C-alpha cells in the first residue's frame, strides 16, 4: 500500500504500475539484486497487473548489474526475461537489446565464464532478426569486454576473441574506429601480465595495422602499448630501455606527443622491470639492466619534454631505487631513497601514503634495524588520519621483522582508533605477537567479533597458538624460556620447588624475583 492512492485509512491506496517500476529500479541500484527483482514481479502478478516494457527493461538492467558475479547464469536468466517480453506480446526496443548485450559483456569478468563472446554475438544476431542494425558501438561493447575478461584472468585468448569480434564487425560492413582499436590494445595490456612478450607483439601489430589503415593511433593507443611493456615485466619479460624509448620516438614521428600519463607509465615499466631483474640474478634476459640510472634517465627525458613529475612519477622512481639496490646494503639504500625524497620535495611534490608505504615495505624486506628505524621516522611524518590500512599493516610487519612485537601491538591499537582493520592487518599483528599464544587467540577472537572473516593465514596462526597452549607444561616453559632474553636464566638447582631443603631463604627470594617461574608467571600459565 502506498501513500496518496486515495481512499482507505490514512489516505493510503493500492500501488500502481509506476510504483512497481520504481521498486524494480531499486533492485538495479542494489547491485543487481535479482532475488528482490523476482519478488517485485511476484507482487505485480498478485496485484493482477501486467508488466510493461519499462518493467522488463529495468529487470534486464538489474540482471546486467549482477552479471560480473554470475557470468553465464545471468545471461541465461536475461534470455528468459527477454522471452517473457515477446510472450506478453510486447515489442523489444533498442534498450532491451542493449541491456541483453550488457549482460553478455559484463559477464566476461566472471570467473569461469568462457561463453561470453558467443553470447554477445548471439545478441547481435538477435538484433538483426528483430529489425535493429548493430552499429560500431554495439561491437565495441564486446571488444571492451575482452579487456574486462583479461584483467580478471589475463588470458591471451581474450586478445584473440577481441580480434574475432573485430573481424565480425568488418564482415558486417562496419568500419572499426579508434575506440575499437584502443579497446583491443587495452586487452593486450591486460593480458601481458600473464602472456608477456606475446601480448606485447600483438599490441605492436595492432598499432602498425592502425597506422597502415585509415585510423591514426592517438595518445591512448600508445599509452596502452607502453602499459603492455609494464605488465610484461610482471610476467618476467623485461625489455631494454632502448626498446621502450623507440616507442616514444615512433609516437613523435606520428605527430603524437607523450603526455604525463605516458611518462608515468614508462616509469612504471622501469619499476616493474627493476623488481623482475632483482628477483633473477643477472636479469631475466642476462644483459638487460634496469635500475636507478634508468629511472633518472626517464625523469630527465620527461623534463626535456617540458613535463614535471608528480607523486606517481616519484613513487615509481622510489620503487625502482629500492628494488635495484636490494642486497647492496642498508646504508646505500637509505642514502639513495633519502636523495629521491629530497629531489621530490625540491620539485614541490609531497610524498603521499603510497610513497611512504613503498619505503616501509622496502624496509621490511631489508630486515635491518636501521632500515626499519628510517621507515618508522617517515611513518610518523604523516598525521594518523592521513594513513591508510595498508600503511599501518606495512609498518606493523616491519616492526615485527626486527622483533619489536610490543611496539607493533601499540601501533595496531593506535590504528584501531582511525581505520577499520581487515584480515591482512590482523595477520600482520598476529605474526608480530606469535610468541604470545594467549594474545594471538585473543586478537583472533576479536577479529571474528568484528565480523571480519578469517582467511588461510589467520586460521593457521590461530591453530599454531592453540597447539602452543596445549603443549605439556614443562615443554612449554622450556620453549618459552628460549625466547625470553630479558629474563635471567635460572638453572634447575636454584629452583626452590625442585630442591627446597638445600636453598636458603635469601636464594629463594632472589630466585623468585629474578627467575621465570614467578607467581606472576605461574598465574599466567594457569590462565
mmCIF file of C-alpha atoms in Angstrom, residues 4 11 22 38 113 201 222 393 412 434 453 456 499:
data_model
loop_
_atom_site.group_PDB
_atom_site.id
_atom_site.type_symbol
_atom_site.label_atom_id
_atom_site.label_comp_id
_atom_site.label_asym_id
_atom_site.label_seq_id
_atom_site.Cartn_x
_atom_site.Cartn_y
_atom_site.Cartn_z
ATOM 1 C CA UNK A 4 -1.512 9.114 -1.957
ATOM 2 C CA UNK A 11 -5.169 8.279 2.671
ATOM 3 C CA UNK A 22 10.293 2.300 -9.213
ATOM 4 C CA UNK A 38 11.770 -11.656 -8.698
ATOM 5 C CA UNK A 113 32.690 -17.826 -17.980
ATOM 6 C CA UNK A 201 53.825 -8.390 -30.001
ATOM 7 C CA UNK A 222 50.438 4.367 -27.443
ATOM 8 C CA UNK A 393 49.933 -3.031 8.007
ATOM 9 C CA UNK A 412 47.907 -1.712 15.999
ATOM 10 C CA UNK A 434 53.233 -15.045 17.610
ATOM 11 C CA UNK A 453 36.099 -13.415 8.187
ATOM 12 C CA UNK A 456 44.024 -19.277 5.486
ATOM 13 C CA UNK A 499 65.310 -28.650 45.857
#
